[in-house]
Coordinates of C-alpha atoms in Angstrom, one line a residue:
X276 CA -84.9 -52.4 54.5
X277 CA -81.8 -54.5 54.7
X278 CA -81.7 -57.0 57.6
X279 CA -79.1 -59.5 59.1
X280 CA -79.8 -62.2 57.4
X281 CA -80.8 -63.2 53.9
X282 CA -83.0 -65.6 51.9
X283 CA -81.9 -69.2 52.4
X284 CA -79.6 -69.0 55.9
X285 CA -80.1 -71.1 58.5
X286 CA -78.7 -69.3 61.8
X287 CA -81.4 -71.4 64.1
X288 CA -81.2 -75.1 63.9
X289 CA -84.1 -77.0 62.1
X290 CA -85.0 -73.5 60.2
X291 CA -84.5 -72.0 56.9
X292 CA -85.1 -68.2 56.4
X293 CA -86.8 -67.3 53.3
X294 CA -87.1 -63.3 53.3
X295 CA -87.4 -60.6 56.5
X296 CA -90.7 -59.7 57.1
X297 CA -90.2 -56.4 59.9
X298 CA -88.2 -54.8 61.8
X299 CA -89.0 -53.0 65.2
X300 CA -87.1 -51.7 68.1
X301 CA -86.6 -55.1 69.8
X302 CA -85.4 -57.4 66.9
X303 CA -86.4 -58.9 63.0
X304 CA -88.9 -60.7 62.5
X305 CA -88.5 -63.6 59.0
X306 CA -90.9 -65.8 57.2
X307 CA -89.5 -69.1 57.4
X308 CA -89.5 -73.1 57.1
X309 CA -88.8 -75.5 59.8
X310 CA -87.1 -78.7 58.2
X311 CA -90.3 -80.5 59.1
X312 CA -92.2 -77.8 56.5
X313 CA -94.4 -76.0 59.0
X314 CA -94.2 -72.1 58.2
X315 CA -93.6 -69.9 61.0
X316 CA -92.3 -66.4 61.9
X317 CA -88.8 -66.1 63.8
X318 CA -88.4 -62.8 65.7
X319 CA -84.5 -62.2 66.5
X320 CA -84.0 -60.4 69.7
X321 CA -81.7 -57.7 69.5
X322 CA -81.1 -55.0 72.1
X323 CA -82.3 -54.9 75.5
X324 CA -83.7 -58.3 75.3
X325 CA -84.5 -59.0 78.8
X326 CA -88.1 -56.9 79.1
X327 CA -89.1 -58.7 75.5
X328 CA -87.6 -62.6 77.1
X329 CA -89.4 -61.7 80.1
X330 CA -92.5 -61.1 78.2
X331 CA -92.2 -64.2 76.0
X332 CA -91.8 -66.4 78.7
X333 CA -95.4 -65.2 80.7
X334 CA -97.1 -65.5 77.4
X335 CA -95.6 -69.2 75.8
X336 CA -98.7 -71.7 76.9
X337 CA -101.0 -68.9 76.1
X338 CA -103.6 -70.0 73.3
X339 CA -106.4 -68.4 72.0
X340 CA -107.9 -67.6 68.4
X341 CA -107.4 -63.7 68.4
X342 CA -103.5 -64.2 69.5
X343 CA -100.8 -65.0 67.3
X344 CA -99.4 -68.7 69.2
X345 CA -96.1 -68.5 70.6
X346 CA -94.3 -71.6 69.9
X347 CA -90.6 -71.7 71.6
X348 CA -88.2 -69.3 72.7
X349 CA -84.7 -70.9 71.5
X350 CA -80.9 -69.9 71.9
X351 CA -78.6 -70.2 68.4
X352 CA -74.6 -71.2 68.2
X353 CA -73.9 -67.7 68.5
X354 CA -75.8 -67.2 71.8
X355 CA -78.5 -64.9 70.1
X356 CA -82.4 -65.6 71.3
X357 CA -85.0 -66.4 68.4
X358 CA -88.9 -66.1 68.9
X359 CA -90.7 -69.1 67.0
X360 CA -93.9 -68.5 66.9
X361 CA -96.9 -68.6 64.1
X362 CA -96.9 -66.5 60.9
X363 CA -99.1 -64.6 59.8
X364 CA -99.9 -64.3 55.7
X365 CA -102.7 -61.5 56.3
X366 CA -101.9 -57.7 56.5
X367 CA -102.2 -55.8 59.3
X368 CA -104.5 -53.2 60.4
X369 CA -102.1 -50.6 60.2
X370 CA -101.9 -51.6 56.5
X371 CA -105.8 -51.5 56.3
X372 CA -106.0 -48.1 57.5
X373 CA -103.5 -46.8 55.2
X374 CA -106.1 -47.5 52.7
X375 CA -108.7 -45.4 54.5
X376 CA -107.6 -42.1 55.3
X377 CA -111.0 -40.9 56.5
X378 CA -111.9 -43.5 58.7
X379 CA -112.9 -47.7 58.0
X380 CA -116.6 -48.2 57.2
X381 CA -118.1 -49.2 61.3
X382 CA -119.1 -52.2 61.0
X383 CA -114.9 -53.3 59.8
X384 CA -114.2 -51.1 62.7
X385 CA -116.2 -53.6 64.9
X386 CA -115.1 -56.6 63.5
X387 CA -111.4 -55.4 63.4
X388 CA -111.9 -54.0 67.3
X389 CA -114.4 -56.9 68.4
X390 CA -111.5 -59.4 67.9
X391 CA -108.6 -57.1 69.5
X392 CA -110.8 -56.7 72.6
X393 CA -110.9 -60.8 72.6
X394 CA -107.6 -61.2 72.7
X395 CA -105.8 -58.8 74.7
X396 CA -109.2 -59.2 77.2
X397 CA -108.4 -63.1 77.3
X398 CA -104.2 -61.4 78.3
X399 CA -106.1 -59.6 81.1
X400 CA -107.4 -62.6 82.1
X401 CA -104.1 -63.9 82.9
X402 CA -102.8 -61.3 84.8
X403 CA -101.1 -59.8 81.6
X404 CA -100.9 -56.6 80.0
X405 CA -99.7 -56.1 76.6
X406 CA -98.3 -52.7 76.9
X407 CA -98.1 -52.1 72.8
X408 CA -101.0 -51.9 71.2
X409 CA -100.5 -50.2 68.0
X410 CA -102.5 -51.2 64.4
X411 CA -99.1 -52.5 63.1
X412 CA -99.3 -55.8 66.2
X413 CA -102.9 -56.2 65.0
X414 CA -103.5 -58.8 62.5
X415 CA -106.0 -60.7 60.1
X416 CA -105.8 -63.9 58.4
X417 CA -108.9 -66.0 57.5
X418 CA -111.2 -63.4 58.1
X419 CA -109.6 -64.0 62.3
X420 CA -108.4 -61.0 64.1
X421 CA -104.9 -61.7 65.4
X422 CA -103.1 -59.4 67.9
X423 CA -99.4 -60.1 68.0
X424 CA -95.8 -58.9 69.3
X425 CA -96.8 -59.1 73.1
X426 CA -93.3 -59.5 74.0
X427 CA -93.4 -56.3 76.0
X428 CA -96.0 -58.2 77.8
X429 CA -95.9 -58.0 82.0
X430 CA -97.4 -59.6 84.6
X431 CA -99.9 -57.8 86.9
X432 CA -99.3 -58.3 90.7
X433 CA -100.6 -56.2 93.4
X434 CA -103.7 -53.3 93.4
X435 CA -101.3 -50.8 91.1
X436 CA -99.6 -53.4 88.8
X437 CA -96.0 -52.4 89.7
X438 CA -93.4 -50.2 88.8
X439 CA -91.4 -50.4 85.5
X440 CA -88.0 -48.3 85.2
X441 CA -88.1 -48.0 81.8
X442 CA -90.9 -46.4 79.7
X443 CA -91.8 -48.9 76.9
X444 CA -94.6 -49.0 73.8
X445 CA -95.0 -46.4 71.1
X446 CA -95.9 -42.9 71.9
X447 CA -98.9 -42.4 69.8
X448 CA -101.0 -44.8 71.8
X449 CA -99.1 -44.2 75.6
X450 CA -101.5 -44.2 77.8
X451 CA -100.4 -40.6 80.3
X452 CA -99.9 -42.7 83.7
X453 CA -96.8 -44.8 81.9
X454 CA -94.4 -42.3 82.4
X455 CA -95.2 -42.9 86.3
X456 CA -94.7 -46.6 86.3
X457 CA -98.6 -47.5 86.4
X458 CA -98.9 -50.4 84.2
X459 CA -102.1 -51.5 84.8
X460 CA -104.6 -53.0 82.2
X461 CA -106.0 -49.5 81.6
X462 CA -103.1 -48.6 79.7
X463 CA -104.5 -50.8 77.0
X464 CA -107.7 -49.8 77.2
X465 CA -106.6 -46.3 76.6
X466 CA -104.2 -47.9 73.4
X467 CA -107.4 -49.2 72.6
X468 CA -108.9 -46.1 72.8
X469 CA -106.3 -44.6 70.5
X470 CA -107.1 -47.5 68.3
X471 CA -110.5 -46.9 67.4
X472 CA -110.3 -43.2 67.4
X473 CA -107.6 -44.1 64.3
X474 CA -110.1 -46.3 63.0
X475 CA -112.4 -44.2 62.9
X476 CA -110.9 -41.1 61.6
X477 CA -107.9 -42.6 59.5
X478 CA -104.9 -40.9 62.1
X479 CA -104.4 -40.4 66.0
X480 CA -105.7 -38.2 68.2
X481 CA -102.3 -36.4 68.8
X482 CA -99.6 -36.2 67.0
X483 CA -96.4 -33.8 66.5
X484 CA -93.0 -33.2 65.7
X485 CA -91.2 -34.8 68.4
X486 CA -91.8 -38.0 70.9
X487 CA -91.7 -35.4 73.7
X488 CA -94.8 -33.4 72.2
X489 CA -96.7 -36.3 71.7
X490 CA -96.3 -37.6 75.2
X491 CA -96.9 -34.4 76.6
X492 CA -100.1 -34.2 74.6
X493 CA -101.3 -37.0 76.0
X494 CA -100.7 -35.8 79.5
X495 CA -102.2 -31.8 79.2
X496 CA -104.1 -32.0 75.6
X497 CA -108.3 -32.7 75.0
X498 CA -108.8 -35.1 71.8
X499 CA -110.8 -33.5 69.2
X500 CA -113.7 -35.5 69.4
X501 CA -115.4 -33.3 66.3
X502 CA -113.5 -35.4 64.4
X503 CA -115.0 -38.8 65.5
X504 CA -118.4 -39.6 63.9
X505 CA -121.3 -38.6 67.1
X506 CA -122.2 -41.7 67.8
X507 CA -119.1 -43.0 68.5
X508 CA -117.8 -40.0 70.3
X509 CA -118.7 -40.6 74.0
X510 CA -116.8 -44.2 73.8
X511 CA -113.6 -42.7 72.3
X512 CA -114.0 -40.7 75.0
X513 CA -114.2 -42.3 77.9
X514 CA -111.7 -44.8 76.5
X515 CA -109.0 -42.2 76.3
X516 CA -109.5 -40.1 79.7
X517 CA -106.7 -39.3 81.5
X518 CA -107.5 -40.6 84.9
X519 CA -107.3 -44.2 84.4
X520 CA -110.2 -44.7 86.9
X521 CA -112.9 -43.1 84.4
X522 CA -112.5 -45.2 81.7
X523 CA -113.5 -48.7 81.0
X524 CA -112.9 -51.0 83.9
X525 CA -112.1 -53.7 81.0
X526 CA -112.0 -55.0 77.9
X527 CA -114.6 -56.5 77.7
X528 CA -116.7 -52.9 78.8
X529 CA -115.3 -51.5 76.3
X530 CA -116.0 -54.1 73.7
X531 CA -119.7 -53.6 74.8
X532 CA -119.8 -50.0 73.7
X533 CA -118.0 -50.4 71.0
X534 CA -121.3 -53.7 70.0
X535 CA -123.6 -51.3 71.0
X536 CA -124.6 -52.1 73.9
X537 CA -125.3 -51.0 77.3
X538 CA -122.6 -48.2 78.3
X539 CA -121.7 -50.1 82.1
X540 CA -121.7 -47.5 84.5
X541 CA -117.9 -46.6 85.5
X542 CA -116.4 -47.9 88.2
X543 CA -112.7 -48.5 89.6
X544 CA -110.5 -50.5 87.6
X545 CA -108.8 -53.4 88.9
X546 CA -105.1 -54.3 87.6
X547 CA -106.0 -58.3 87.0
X548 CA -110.0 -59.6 86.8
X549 CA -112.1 -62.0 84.3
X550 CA -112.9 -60.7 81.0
X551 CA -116.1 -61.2 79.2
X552 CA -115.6 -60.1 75.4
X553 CA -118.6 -60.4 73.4
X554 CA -118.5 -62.2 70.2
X555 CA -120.1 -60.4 67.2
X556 CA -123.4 -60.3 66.1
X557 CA -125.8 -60.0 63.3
X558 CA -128.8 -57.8 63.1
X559 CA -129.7 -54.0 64.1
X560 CA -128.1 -52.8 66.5
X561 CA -128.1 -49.2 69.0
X562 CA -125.4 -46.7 69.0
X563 CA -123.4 -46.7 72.1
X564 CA -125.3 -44.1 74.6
X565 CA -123.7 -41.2 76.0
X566 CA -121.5 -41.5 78.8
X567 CA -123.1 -40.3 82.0
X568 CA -121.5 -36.5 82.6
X569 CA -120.1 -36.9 85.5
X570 CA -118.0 -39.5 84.0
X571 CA -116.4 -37.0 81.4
X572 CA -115.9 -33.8 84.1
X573 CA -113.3 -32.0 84.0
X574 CA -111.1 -31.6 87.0
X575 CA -110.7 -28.6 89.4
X576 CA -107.3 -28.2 88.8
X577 CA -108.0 -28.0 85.3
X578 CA -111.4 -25.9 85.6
X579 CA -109.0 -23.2 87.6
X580 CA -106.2 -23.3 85.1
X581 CA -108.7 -22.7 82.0
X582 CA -110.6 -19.9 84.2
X583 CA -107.5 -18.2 84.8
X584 CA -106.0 -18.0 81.4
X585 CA -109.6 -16.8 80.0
X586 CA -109.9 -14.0 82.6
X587 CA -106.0 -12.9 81.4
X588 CA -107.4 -13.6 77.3
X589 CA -110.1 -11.3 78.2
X590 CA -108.1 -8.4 79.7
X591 CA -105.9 -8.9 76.8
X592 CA -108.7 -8.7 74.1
X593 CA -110.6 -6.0 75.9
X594 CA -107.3 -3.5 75.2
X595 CA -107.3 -4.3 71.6
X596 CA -111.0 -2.5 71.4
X597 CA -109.2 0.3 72.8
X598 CA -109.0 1.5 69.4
X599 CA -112.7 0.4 68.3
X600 CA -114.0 2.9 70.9
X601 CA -111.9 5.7 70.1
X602 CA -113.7 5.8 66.9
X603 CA -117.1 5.0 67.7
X604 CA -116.9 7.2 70.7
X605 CA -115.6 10.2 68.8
X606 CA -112.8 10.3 71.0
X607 CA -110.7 12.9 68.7
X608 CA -107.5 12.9 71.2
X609 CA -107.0 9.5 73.3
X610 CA -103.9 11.3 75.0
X611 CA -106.7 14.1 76.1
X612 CA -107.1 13.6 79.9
X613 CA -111.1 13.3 79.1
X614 CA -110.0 10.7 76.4
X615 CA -108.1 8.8 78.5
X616 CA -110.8 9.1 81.1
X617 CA -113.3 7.4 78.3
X618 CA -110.9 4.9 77.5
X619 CA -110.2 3.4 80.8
X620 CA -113.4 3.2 81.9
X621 CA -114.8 1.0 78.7
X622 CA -111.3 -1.4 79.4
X623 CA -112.1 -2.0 83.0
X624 CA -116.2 -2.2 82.2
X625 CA -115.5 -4.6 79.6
X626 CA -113.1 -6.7 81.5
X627 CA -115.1 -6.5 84.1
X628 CA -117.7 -7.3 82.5
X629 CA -116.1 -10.5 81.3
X630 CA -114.9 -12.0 84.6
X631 CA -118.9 -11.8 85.7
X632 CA -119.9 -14.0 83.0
X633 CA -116.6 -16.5 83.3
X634 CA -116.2 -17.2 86.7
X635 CA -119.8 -18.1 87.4
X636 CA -120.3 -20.2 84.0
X637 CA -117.1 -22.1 85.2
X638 CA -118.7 -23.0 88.2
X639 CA -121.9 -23.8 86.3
X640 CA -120.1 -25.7 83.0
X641 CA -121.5 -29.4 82.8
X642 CA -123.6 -29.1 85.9
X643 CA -127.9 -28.6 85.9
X644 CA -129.3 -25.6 87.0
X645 CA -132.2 -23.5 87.4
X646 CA -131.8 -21.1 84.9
X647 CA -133.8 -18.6 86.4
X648 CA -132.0 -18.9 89.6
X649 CA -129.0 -18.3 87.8
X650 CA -130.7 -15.1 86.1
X651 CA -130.9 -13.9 89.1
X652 CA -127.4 -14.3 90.0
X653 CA -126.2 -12.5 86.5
X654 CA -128.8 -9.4 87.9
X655 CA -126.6 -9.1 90.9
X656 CA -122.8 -8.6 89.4
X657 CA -124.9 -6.8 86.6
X658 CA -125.8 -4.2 89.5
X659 CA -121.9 -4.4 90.6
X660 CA -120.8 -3.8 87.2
X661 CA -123.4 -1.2 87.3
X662 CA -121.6 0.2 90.8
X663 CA -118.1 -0.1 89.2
X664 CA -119.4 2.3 86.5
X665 CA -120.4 4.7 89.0
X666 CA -117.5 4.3 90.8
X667 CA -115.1 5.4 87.6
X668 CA -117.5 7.9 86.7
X669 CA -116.3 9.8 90.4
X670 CA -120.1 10.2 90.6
X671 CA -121.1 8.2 93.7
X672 CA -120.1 10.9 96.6
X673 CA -122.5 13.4 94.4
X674 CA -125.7 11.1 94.5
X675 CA -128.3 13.0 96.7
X676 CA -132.0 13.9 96.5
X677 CA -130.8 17.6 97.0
X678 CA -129.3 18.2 93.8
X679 CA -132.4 18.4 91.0
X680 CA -130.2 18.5 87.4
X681 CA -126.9 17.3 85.6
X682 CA -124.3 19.4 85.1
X683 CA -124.5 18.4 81.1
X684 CA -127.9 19.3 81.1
X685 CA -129.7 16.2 80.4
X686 CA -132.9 17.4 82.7
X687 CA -132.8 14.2 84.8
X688 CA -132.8 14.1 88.5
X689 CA -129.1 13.0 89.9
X690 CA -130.5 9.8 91.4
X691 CA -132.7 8.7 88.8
X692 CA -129.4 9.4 86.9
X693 CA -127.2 7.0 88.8
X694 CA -130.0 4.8 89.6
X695 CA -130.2 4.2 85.7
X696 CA -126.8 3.1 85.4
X697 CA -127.3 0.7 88.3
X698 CA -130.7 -0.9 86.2
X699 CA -128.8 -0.7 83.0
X700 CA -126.2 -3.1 83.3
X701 CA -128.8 -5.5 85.7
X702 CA -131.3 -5.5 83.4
X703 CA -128.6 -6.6 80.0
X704 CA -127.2 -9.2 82.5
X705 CA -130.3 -10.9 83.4
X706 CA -131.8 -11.0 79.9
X707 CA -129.6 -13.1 78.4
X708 CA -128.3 -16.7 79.5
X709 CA -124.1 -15.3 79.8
X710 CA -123.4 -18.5 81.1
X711 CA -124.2 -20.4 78.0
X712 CA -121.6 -18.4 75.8
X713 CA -118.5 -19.7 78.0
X714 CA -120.4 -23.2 77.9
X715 CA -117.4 -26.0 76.4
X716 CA -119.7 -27.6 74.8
X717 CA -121.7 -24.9 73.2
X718 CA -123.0 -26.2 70.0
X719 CA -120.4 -23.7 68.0
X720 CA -116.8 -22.0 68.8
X721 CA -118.1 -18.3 67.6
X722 CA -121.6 -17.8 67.2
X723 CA -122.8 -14.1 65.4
X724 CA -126.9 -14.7 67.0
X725 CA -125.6 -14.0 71.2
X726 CA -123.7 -10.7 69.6
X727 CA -126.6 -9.5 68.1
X728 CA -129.1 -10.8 71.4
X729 CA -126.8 -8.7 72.9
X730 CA -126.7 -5.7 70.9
X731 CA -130.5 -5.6 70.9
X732 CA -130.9 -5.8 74.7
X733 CA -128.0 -3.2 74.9
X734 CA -130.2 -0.9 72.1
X735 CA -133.3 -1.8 73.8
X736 CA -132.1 -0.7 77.6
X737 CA -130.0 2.6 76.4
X738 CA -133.0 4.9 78.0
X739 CA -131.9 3.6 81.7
X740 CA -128.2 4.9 81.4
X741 CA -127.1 8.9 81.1
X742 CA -124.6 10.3 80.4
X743 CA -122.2 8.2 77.3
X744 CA -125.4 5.9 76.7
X745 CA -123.3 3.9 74.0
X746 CA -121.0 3.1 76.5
X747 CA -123.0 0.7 78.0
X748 CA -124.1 -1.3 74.8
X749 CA -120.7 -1.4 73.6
X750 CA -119.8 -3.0 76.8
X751 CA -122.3 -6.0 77.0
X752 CA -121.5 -6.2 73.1
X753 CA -117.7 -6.8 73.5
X754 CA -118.4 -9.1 76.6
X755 CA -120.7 -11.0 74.4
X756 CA -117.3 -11.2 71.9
X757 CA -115.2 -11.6 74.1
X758 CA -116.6 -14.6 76.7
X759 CA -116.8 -16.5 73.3
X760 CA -113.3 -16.0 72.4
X761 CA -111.4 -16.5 75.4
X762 CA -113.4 -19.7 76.9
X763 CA -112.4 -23.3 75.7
X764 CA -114.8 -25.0 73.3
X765 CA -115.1 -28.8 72.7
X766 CA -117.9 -30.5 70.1
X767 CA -121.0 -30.8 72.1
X768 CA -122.0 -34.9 72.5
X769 CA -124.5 -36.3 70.3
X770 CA -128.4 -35.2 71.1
X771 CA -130.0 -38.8 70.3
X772 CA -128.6 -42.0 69.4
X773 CA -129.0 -43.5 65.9
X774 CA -129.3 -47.4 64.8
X775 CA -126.7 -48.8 62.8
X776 CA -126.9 -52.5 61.4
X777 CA -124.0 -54.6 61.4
X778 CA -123.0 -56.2 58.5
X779 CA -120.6 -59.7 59.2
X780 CA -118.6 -60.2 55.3

């Protein structure tokens, strides 16, 4: 890393430079001595310096234990502005979870995020939002958490903290409202958020190949919260939802979950407020609870867009057991008009089929329920699948009381006939709870034991339906596959909490 300046210079009066200690998109940052002997960092500016002067200037008399002090901002004889401010011998958090690529042991990730919640909470407190959280502007030095660089620091005015022209920070902890120009204090909380999901599993929640992906990941994708240990999970979160008014209202909210305490109970977030961040202590402490579920729901727009590309999955995977049938059924010729017949009429049961069981289970998704009244509903669009069966069978003009036998000679009267395929698919769709395989948080992506439920009740029914019996079970079989595969899945929360006890080195 080669910077402007090397060991020894003196381009700021009263300083000597004795080696470069970073570099970031704003400037260089070097260790060295004022003529008086103190040690201190100097950050030169270089770029657009007026958003990081701006920021220096709001944050100069700040002084608290869990910020690095900003000492001066000065001007040298070639018109070039310098940062002085305090330096830092410990490494950086960044650094710390380089060493733990599966996550920091929780009670370092409490200490570590105890003492960033102080000090970017006492910013808030000010009416100033960092805007850069990242591990790398997170320090320790004397066992004292340090958070630094808050030179893209702004000043909160007004109910939606104003609007910024220019996007700044780092994209893997961007909250999604900054591309709008929202920069209230729940763009840290979210960086926060980010934070302690990397603490916690050793990387980010999103990541990719481009800055683009990432930011667009951060607008559209869901975090994979599988990854974060279960009693952790419902902070992470609610820390990192995308509508800035379901997360924490604070810091200092946040730094409660994160203790273990009491999850407060969400409420709108206000851009500038007094923070409360708890200090650390020893002794057993509780998990964070789970967040309330109507804090985590997912939104319309979203529920729609998720039922819609499921129903067009399902359509999709219902034609690829096309095939599948045509040997099961025996169907020697699929080009055979009777062939085709069969065909169709398993592609449109089965999608069918699937569309009963999605669109009511979207509805349902996150929300109690009787489950017997909701039996009930799955018995009625049974019956209609059951109707829709009759209907491509041609066979609903013909059923009459008159006419005593089948035509294929299965003995049975013509109404008994159609009214068994009515029962059949009524009876499979009330025995079983459909609902629960579209479920996000079903406790597994695939699960083989709602197949086989199915199959059985499929076996057990086939007496109700003539003519093609197997027709029906291999319907509610391939819905069964197919509800499973097309809806979205996250890992279920936690059942119970757990105690932890935290250990202070």
């Amino acid at each position: 890393m080669r910077f402007t300046y090397s060991s020894g210079s003196r381009p700021l009066d009263g300083f000597t430079l004795k080696r470069g200690v970073g570099r970031g998109g704003f400037g260089e940052v070097y260790f060295a001595v004022s003529d008086g002997g103190k040690e201190v960092a100097l950050k030169l500016l270089r770029g657009e310096t007026d958003v990081e002067l701006r920021g220096v200037e709001l944050c100069l008399n700040l002084k608290h234990a869990n910020l690095v002090h900003l000492y001066d901002l000065r001007v040298d004889g070639r018109g070039e502005r310098w940062v002085v401010m305090e330096y830092i011998a410990g490494e950086s958090l960044g650094a710390v979870i380089g060493r733990h690529p599966n996550g920091l042991p929780h009670d370092l990730v409490r200490e570590w995020f105890l003492g960033l919640a102080r000090g970017v909470g006492y910013l808030h407190d000010h009416g100033i939002v960092h805007r850069d959280l990242k591990p790398a502007n997170v320090f320790v030095e004397n066992g004292i958490v340090k958070v630094g660089d808050y030179g893209l620091s702004k000043n909160l005015s007004g109910s939606r903290g104003g609007a910024n022209t220019q996007s700044v920070g780092t994209v893997h902890y961007m909250a999604p409202e900054i591309g709008t120009g929202n920069y209230t204090r729940q763009i840290d909380v979210y960086a926060a958020g980010v934070i302690l999901f990397e603490m916690l599993t050793g990387r980010p929640p999103f990541d990719g190949e481009s800055a683009g992906e990432i930011l667009m990941k951060h607008l559209t994708a869901t975090p994979d919260l599988g990854k974060v240990p279960g009693e952790w999970a419902p902070v992470v979160a609610r820390a990192l939802a995308k509508d800035p008014t379901q997360r924490f209202a604070t810091m200092g909210d946040l730094a409660k979950a994160v203790e273990g305490n009491e999850v407060p109970v969400a409420r709108r977030a206000e851009p500038v407020g007094p923070v409360a961040v708890p200090s650390p202590q020893a002794g057993a402490v509780p998990a964070a609870p789970a967040v309330p579920g109507p804090e985590l729901r997912i939104p319309t727009g979203r529920r729609l867009g998720e039922l819609c590309g499921s129903m067009i999955l399902s359509v999709l995977f219902a034609a690829l057991t096309l095939p599948l049938w045509a040997t099961l059924g025996k169907v020697d010729d699929p080009m055979d008009p009777s062939g085709v017949i069969t065909l169709s009429t398993v592609f449109f049961l089965t999608v069918a089929a699937c569309w009963a069981i999605l669109v009511p289970a979207k509805l349902w998704t996150e929300r109690p329920g009787d489950p017997w009244t909701r039996r009930l509903i799955m018995l009625g669009l049974g019956g209609l699948i059951g109707l829709l069966s009759l209907w491509l069978s041609a066979r609903w003009p013909d059923v009459s009381g008159s006419q005593e036998t089948e035509a294929n000679g299965g003995g049975l009267p013509v109404l008994w006939t159609e009214a068994g395929s009515l029962t059949y698919y009524a009876a499979a769709f009330f025995a079983l709870r459909w609902w629960r395989l579209a479920d996000r948080h079903r406790p597994q992506r695939f699960a083989v034991a709602p197949v086989l439920a199915a199959g059985f009740w499929g076996l057990v029914l086939l007496p109700l339906i003539r003519p093609h019996p197997w027709r029906g079970a291999l319907v509610v079989v391939l819905a069964a596959v197919i509800v499973q595969l097309t809806s979205p899945w996250e890992e279920p929360p936690p059942p119970a909490t757990r105690k932890v006890r935290l250990r202070i080195a």
